Tab-separated table of C-alpha atoms in Angstrom:
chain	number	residue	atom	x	y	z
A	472	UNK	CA	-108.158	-38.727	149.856
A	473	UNK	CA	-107.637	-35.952	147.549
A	474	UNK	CA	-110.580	-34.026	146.130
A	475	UNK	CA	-109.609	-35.127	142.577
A	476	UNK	CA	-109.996	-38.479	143.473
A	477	UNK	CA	-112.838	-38.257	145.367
A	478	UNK	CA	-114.711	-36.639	142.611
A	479	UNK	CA	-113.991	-39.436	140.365
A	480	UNK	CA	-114.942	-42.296	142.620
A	481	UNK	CA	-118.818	-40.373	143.071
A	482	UNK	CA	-118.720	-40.333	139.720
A	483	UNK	CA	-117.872	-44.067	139.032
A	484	UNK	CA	-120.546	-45.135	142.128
A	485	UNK	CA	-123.103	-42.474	140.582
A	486	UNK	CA	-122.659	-44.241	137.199
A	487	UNK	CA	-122.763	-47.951	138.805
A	488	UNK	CA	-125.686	-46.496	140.321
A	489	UNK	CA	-127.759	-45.389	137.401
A	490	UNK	CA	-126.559	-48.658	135.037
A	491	UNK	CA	-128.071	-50.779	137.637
A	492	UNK	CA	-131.643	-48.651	137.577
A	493	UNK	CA	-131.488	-48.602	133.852
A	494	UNK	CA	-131.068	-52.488	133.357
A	495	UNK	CA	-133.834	-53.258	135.940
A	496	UNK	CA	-136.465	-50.778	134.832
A	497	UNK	CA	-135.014	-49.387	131.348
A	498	UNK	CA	-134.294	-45.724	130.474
A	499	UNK	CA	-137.765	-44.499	130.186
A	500	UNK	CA	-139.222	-45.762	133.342
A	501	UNK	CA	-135.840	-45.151	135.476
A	502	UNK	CA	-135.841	-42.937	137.788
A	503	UNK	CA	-133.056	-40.036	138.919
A	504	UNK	CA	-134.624	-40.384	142.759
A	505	UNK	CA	-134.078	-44.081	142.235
A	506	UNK	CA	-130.519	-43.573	141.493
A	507	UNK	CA	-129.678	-41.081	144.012
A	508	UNK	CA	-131.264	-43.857	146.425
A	509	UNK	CA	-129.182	-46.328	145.141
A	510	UNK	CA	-125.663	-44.508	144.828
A	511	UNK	CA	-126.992	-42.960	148.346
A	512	UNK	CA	-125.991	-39.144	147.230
A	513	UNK	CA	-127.929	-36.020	147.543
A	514	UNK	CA	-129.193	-34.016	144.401
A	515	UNK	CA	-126.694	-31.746	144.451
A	516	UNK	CA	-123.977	-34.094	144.260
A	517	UNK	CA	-125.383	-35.840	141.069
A	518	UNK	CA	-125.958	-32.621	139.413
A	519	UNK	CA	-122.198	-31.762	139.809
A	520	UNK	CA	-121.371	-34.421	137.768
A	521	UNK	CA	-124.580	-35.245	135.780
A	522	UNK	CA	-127.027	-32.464	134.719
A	523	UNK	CA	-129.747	-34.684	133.676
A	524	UNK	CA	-130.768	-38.559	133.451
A	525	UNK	CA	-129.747	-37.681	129.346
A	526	UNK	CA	-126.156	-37.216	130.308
A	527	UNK	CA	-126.114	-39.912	132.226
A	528	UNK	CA	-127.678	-42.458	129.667
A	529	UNK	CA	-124.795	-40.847	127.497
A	530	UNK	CA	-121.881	-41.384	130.416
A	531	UNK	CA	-123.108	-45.208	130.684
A	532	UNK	CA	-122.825	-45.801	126.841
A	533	UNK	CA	-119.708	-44.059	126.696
A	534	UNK	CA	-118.501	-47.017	129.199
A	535	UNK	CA	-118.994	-49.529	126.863
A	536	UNK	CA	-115.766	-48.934	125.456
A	537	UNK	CA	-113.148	-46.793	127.661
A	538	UNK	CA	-114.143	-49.560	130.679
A	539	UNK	CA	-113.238	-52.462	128.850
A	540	UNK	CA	-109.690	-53.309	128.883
A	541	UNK	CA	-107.777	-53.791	125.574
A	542	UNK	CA	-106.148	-57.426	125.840
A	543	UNK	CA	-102.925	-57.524	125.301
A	544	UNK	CA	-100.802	-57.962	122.429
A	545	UNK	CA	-100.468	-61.545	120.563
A	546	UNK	CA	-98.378	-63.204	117.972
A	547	UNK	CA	-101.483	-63.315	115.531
A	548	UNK	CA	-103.892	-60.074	114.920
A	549	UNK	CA	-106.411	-62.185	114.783
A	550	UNK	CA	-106.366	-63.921	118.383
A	551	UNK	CA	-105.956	-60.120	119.319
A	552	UNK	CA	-109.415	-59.763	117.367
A	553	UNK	CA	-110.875	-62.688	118.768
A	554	UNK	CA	-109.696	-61.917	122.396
A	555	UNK	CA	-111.447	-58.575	122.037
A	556	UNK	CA	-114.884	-60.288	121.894
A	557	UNK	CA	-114.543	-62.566	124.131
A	558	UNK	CA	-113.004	-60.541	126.891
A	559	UNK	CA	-116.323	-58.327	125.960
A	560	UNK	CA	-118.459	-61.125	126.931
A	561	UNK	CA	-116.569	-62.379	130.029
A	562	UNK	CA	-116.926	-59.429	131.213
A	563	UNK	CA	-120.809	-58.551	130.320
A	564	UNK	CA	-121.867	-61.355	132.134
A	565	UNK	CA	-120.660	-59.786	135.453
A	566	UNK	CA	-120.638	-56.202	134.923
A	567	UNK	CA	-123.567	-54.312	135.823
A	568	UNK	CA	-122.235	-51.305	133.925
A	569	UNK	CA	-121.504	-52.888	130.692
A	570	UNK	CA	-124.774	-54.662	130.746
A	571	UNK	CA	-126.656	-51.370	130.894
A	572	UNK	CA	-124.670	-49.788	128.400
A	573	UNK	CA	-125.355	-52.581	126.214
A	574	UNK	CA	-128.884	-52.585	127.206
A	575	UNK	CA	-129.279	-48.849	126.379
A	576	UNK	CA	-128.246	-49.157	122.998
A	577	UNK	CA	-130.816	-51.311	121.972
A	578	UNK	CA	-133.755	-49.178	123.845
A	579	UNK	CA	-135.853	-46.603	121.262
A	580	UNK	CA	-134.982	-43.528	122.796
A	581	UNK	CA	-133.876	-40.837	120.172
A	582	UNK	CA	-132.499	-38.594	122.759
A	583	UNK	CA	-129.997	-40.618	123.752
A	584	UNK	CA	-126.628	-41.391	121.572
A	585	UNK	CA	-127.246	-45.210	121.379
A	586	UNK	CA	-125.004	-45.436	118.196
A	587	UNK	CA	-121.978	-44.072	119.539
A	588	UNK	CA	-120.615	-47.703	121.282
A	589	UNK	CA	-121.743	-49.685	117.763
A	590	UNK	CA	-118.830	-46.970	115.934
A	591	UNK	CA	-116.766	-47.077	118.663
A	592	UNK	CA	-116.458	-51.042	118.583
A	593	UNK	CA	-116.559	-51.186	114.966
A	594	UNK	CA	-113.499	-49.141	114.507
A	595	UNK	CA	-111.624	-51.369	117.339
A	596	UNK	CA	-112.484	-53.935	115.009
A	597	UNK	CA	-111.940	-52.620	111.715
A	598	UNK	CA	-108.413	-51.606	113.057
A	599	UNK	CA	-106.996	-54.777	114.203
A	600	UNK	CA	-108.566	-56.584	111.121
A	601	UNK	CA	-106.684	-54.324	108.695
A	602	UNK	CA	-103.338	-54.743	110.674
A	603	UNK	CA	-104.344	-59.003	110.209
A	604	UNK	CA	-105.003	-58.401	106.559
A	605	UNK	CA	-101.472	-56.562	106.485
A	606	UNK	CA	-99.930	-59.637	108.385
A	607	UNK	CA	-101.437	-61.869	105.830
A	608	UNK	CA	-103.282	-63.545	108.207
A	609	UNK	CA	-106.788	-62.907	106.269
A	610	UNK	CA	-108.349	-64.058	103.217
A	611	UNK	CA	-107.754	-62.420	100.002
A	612	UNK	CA	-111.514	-61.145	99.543
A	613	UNK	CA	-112.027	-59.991	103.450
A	614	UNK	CA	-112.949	-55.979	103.848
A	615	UNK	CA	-112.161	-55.176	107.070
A	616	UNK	CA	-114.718	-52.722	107.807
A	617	UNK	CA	-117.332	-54.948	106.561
A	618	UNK	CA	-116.432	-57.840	108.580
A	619	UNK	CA	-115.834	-55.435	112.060
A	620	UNK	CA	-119.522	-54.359	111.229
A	621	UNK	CA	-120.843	-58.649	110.849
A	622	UNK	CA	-119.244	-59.389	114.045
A	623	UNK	CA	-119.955	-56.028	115.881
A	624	UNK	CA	-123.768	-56.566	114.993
A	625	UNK	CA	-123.802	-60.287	115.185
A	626	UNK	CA	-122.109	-60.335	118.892
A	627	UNK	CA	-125.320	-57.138	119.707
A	628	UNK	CA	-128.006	-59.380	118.562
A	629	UNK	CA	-126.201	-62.985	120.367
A	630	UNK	CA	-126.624	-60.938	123.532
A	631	UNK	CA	-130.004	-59.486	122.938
A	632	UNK	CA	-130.877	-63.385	122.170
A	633	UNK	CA	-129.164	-64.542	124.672
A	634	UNK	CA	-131.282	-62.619	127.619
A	635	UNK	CA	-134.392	-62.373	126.362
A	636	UNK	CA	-134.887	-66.478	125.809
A	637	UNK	CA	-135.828	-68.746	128.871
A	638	UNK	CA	-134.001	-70.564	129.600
A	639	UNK	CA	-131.223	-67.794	129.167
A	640	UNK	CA	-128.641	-69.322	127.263
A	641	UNK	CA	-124.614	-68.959	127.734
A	642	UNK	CA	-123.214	-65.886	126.875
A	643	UNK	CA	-119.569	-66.527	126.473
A	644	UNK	CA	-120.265	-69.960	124.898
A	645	UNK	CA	-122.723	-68.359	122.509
A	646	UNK	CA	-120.073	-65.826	121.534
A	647	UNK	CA	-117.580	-68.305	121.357
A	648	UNK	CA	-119.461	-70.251	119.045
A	649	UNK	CA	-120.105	-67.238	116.788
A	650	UNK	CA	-116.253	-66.181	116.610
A	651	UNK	CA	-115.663	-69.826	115.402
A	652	UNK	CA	-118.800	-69.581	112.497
A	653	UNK	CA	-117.270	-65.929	111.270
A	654	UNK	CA	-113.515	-67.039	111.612
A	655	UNK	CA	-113.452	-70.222	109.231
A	656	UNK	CA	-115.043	-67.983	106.490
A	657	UNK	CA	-111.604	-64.909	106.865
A	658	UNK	CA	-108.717	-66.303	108.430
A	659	UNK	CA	-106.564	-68.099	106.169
A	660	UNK	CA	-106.037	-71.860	107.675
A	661	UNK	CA	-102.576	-72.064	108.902
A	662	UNK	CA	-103.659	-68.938	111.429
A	663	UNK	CA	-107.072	-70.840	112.450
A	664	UNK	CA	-104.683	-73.702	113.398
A	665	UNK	CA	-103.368	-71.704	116.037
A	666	UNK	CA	-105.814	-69.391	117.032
A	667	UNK	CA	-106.829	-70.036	120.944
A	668	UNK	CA	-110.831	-70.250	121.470
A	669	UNK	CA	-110.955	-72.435	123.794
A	670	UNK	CA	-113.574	-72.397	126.547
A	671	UNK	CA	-111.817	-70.340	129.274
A	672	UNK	CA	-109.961	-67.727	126.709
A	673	UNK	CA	-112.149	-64.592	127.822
A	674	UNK	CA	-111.342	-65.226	131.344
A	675	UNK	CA	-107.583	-65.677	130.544
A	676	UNK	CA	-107.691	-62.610	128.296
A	677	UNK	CA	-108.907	-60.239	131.492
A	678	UNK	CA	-106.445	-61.508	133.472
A	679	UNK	CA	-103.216	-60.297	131.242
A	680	UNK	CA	-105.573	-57.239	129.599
A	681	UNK	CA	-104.059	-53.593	130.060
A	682	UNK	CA	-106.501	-50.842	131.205
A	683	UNK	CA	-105.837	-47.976	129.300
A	684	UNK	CA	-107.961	-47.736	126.321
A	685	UNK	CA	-106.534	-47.876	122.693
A	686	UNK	CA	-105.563	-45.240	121.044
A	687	UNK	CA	-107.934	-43.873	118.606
A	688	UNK	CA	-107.846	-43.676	115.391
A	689	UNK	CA	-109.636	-40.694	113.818
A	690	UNK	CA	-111.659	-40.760	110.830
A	691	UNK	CA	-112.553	-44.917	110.310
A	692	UNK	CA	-115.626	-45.152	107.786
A	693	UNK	CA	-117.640	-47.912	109.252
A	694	UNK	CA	-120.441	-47.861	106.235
B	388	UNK	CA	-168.888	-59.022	102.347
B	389	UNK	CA	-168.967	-61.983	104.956
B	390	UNK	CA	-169.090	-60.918	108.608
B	391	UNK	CA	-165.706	-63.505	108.817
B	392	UNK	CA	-164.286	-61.767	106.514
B	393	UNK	CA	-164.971	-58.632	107.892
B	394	UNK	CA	-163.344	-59.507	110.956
B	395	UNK	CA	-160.617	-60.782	109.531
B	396	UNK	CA	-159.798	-57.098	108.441
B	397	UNK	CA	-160.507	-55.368	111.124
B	398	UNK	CA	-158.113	-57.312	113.146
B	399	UNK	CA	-155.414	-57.149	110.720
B	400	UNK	CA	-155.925	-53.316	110.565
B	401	UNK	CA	-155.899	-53.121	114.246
B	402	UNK	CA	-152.671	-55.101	114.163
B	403	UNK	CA	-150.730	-52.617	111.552
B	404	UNK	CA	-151.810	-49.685	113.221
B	405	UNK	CA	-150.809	-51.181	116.746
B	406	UNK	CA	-147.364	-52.046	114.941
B	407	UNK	CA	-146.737	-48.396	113.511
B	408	UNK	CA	-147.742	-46.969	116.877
B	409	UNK	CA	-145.480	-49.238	119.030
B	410	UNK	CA	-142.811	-49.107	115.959
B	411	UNK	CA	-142.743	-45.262	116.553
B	412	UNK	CA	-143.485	-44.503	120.522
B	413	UNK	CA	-142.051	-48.115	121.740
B	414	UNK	CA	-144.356	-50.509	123.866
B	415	UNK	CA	-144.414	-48.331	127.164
B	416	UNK	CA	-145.190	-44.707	125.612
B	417	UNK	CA	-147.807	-46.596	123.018
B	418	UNK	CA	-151.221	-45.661	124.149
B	419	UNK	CA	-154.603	-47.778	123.349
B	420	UNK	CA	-155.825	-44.618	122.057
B	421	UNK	CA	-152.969	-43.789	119.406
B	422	UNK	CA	-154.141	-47.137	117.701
B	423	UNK	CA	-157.606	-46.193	117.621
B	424	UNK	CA	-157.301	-42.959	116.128
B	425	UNK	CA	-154.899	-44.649	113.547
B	426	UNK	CA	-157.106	-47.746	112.748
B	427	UNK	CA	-160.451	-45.170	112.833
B	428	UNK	CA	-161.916	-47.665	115.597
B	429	UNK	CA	-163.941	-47.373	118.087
B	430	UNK	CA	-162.954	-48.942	121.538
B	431	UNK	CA	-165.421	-51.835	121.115
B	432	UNK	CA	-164.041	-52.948	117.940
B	433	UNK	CA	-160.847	-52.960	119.251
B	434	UNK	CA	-161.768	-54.996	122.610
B	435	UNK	CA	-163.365	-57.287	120.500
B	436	UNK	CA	-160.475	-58.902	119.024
B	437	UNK	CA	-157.543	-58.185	121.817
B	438	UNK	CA	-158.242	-57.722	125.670
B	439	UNK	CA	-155.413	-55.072	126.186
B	440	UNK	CA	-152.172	-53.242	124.875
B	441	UNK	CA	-150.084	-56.320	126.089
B	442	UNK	CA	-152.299	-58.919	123.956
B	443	UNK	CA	-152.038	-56.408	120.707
B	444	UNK	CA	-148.026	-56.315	121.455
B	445	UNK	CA	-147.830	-60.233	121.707
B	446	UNK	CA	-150.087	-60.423	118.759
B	447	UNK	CA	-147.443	-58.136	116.716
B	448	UNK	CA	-144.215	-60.136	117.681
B	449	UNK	CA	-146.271	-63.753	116.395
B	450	UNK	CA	-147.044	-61.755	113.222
B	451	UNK	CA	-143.135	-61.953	113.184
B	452	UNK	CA	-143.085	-65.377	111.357
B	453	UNK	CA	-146.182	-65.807	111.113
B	454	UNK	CA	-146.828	-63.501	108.265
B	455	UNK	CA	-143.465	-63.866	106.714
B	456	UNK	CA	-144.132	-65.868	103.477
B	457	UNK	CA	-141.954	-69.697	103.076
B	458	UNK	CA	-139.243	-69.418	100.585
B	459	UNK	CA	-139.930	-72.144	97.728
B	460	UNK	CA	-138.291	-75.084	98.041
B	461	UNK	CA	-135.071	-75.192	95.992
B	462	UNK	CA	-132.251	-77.700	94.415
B	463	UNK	CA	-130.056	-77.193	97.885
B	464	UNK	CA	-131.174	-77.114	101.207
B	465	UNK	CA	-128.462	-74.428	101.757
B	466	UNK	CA	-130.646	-72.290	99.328
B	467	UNK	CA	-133.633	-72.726	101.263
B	468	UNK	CA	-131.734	-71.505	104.261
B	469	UNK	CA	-130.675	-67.924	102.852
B	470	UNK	CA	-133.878	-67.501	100.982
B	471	UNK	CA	-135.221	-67.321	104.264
B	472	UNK	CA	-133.080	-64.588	105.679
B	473	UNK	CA	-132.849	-62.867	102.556
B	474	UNK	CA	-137.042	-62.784	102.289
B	475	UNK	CA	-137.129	-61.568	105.832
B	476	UNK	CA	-134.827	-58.815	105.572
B	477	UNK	CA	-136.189	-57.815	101.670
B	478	UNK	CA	-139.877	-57.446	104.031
B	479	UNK	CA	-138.367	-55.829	106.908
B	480	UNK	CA	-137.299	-52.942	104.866
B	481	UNK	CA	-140.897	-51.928	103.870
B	482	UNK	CA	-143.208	-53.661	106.087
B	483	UNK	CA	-144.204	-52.017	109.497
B	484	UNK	CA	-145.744	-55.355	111.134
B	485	UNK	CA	-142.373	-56.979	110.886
B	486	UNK	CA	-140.604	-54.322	111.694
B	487	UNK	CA	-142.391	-53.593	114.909
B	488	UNK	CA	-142.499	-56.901	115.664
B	489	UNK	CA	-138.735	-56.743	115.895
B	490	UNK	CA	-138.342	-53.976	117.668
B	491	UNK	CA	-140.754	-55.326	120.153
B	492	UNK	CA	-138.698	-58.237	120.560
B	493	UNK	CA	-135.961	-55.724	121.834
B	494	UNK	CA	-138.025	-54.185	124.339
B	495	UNK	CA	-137.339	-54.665	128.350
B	496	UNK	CA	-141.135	-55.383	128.751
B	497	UNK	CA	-141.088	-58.200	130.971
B	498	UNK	CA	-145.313	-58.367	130.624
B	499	UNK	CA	-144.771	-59.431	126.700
B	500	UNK	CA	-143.854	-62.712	125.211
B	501	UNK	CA	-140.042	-61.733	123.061
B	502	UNK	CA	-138.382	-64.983	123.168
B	503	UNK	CA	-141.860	-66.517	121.068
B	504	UNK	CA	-139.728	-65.390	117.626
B	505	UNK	CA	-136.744	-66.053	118.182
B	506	UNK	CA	-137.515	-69.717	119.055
B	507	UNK	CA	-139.615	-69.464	116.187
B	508	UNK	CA	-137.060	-68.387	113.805
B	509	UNK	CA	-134.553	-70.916	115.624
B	510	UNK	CA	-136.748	-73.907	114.999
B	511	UNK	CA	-137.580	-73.068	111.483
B	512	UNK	CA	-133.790	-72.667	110.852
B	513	UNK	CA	-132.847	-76.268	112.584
B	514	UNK	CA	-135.427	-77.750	110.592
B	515	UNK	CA	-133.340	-76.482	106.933
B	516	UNK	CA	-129.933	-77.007	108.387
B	517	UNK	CA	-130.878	-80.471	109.489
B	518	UNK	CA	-132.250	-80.974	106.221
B	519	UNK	CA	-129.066	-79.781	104.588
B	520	UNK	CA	-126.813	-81.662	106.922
B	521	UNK	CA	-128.728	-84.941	105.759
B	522	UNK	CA	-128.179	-84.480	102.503
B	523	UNK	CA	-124.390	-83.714	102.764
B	524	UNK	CA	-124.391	-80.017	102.165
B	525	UNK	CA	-122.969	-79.497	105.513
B	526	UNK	CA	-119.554	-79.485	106.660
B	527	UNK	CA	-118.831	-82.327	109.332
B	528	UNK	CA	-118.681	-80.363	112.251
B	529	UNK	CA	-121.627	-78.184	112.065
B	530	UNK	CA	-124.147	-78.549	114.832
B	531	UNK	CA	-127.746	-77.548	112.812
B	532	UNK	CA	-128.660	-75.883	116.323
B	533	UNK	CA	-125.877	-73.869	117.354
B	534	UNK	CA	-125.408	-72.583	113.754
B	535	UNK	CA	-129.731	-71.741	113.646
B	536	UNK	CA	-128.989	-69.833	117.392
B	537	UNK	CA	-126.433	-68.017	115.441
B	538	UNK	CA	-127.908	-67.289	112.922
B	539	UNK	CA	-130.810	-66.030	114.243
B	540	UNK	CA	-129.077	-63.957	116.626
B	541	UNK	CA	-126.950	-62.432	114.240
B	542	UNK	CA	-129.513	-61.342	112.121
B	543	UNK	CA	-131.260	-59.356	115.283
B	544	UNK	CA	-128.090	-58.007	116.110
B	545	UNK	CA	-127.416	-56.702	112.562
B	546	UNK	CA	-131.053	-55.242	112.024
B	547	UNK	CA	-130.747	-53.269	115.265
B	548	UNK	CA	-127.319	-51.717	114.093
B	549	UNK	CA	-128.609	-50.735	110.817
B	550	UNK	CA	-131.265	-48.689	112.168
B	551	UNK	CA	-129.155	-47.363	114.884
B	552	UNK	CA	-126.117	-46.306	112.967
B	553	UNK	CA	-126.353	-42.699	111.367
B	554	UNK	CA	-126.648	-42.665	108.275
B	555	UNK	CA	-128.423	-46.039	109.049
B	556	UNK	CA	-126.999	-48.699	106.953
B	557	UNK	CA	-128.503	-50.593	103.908
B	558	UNK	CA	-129.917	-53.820	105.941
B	559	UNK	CA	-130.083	-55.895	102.923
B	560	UNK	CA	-127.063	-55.605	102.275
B	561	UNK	CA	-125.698	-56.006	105.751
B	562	UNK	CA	-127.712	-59.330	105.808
B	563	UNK	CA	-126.102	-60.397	102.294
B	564	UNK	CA	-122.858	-59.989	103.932
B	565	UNK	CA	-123.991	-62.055	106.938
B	566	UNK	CA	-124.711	-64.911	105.327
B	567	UNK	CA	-121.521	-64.869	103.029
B	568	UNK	CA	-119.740	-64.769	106.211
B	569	UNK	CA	-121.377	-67.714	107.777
B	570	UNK	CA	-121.928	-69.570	104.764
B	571	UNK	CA	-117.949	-70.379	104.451
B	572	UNK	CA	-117.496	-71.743	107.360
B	573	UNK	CA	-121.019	-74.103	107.314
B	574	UNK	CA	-121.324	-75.087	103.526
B	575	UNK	CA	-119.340	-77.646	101.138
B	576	UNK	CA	-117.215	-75.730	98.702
B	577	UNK	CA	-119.670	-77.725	95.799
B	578	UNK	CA	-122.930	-76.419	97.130
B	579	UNK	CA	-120.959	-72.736	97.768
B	580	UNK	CA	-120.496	-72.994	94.444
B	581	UNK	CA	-124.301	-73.510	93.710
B	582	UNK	CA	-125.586	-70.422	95.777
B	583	UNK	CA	-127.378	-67.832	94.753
B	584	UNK	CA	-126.232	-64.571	96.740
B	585	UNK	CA	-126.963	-61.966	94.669
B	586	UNK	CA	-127.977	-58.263	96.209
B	587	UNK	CA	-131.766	-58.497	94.223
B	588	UNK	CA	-132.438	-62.551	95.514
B	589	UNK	CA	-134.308	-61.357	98.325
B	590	UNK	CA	-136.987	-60.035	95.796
B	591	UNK	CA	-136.821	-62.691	93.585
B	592	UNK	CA	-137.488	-65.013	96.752
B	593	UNK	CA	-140.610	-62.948	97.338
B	594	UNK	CA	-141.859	-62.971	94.276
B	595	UNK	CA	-141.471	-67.021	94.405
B	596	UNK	CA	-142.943	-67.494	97.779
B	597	UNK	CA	-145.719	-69.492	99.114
B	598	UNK	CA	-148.358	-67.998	101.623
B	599	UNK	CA	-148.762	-70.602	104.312
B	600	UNK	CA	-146.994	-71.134	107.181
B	601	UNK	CA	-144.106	-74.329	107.371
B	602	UNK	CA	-145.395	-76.949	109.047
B	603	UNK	CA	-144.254	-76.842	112.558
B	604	UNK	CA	-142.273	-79.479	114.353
B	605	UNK	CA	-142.764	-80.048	117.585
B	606	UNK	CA	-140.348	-80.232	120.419
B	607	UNK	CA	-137.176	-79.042	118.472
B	608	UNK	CA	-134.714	-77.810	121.072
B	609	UNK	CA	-132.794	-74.959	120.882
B	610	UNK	CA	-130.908	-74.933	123.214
């Protein structure tokens, strides 16, 4: 194995590492020892890639986004919008990386950039909504930065709800349920008619997603 | 002054200065002794009314709807459902109870009681969307459940990206546009028609608001 590449799989099991510590015991009370237990490394080799349990809050947030796949391309922008979430929630139910991530951003710790995923997802959003209101395919009144920022928020606070009441609900049908409560009120009706949302869509969506991450475009106003 | 009384205010002062404390430090770094100083209380005073930090943070999160004034009832049943988000988020904005009780209910605390609000705020929503389904303001398909779990979860979800986001966003506004979202896809286009969403009705649902507490009916599912 080449050096390169084994520096970026220590990396990846350092970060798998410390998203599992800071889900189980949140950022405050996790531990760096406990994460060097867990990822079974020495000091020295987390400190080559992570100088302190800051940057590595910051590296698991940061996954949020460029680890998630971008489905692929569709006839409609707004099944591409659509697939987007739920791919996002097929895949937080499994992913012990994502979970933290998402887990991080809703924990009250200042020094820690817990609003970089929230712009990050918003623009993905606002993007493919503008290309949809371009295609026609939205509702004369619909802002597309102001609906990324309803379903970006409203898909945050499902999850939160989602974990924290016993019995846990469904993720993916929770999600699935709010995509079909924001959708009736922007997409005009002949695109709703053939919009996919059934059941087994996020599953579906990882299994013809690309990995690379979207391009990005700079400068999106999310307020 | 009555000794009742008396107690009544101490334990309500204990409870904002807990809520400021745990609003600024979060649940773990909040100490027993921050909330003294800030209430000007002795120890005994405070053990009086709650046993420990975890009874004073479960205390906080039933403030949570609890203390949250009941919208006056109105023409539509529709109405009655966004007065109520619109009052909440009009008191979040200025009142550090509610907004620690929130932020509590975000917290990976395991020894605290989250979900209590949320099932709250889910049962209180079933019981106006049920109300509104019966007397046909409802589109046919909605489920008065699912569409209280969303909304509810939504609204989290929006108030923890408002404060998260810098600059942080204008969460009245945010929850305006919530509800216009939702209400599309839930509402007859006649009652639509009828609502009042304007950016001040928040205040103007304070300002008509009722004290007590909504009856509570039991055994409403929410899941």
């Amino acid at each position: 194995m080449a050096k390169q590449d084994r520096a970026i799989r220590t990396r990846r099991a350092i970060l798998e590492a410390a998203a599992i510590v800071f889900d189980e015991k949140g950022y405050r009370a996790a531990k760096l020892s406990d994460i060097l237990e867990r990822a079974k490394l020495t000091k020295g080799a987390l400190y080559f890639h992570f100088t302190s349990k800051e940057a590595l809050a910051n590296a698991v947030l940061d996954a949020q986004v460029s680890e998630t796949p971008v489905p692929s391309p569709q006839t409609y922008k707004m099944q591409e919008y659509v697939d987007m979430g739920l791919l996002f929630a097929h895949l937080l139910v499994s992913d012990p990386l994502l979970r933290a991530s998402v887990r991080l951003s809703l924990e009250q710790v200042p020094e820690i950039n817990r609003s970089s995923p929230y712009v990050e997802w918003v623009e993905r959003n606002t993007r493919v909504l503008t290309e949809a209101k371009e295609c026609g395919e939205l509702l004369l009144h619909v802002d597309p930065a102001e609906t990324a920022r309803i379903t970006v928020g409203a898909f945050g606070g499902m999850n939160a709800m989602v974990s924290t009441i016993t019995p846990p609900l469904d993720l993916e049908r929770e999600i699935l349920t709010l995509y079909r409560h924001l959708l009736a009120g922007i997409a005009v009706p002949s695109v709703l008619l053939r919009l996919d949302v059934r059941p087994d869509r996020g599953a579906q969506v990882l299994a013809e997603a690309v990995l690379e991450p979207a391009a990005v475009t700079p400068g999106v106003d999310i307020a």
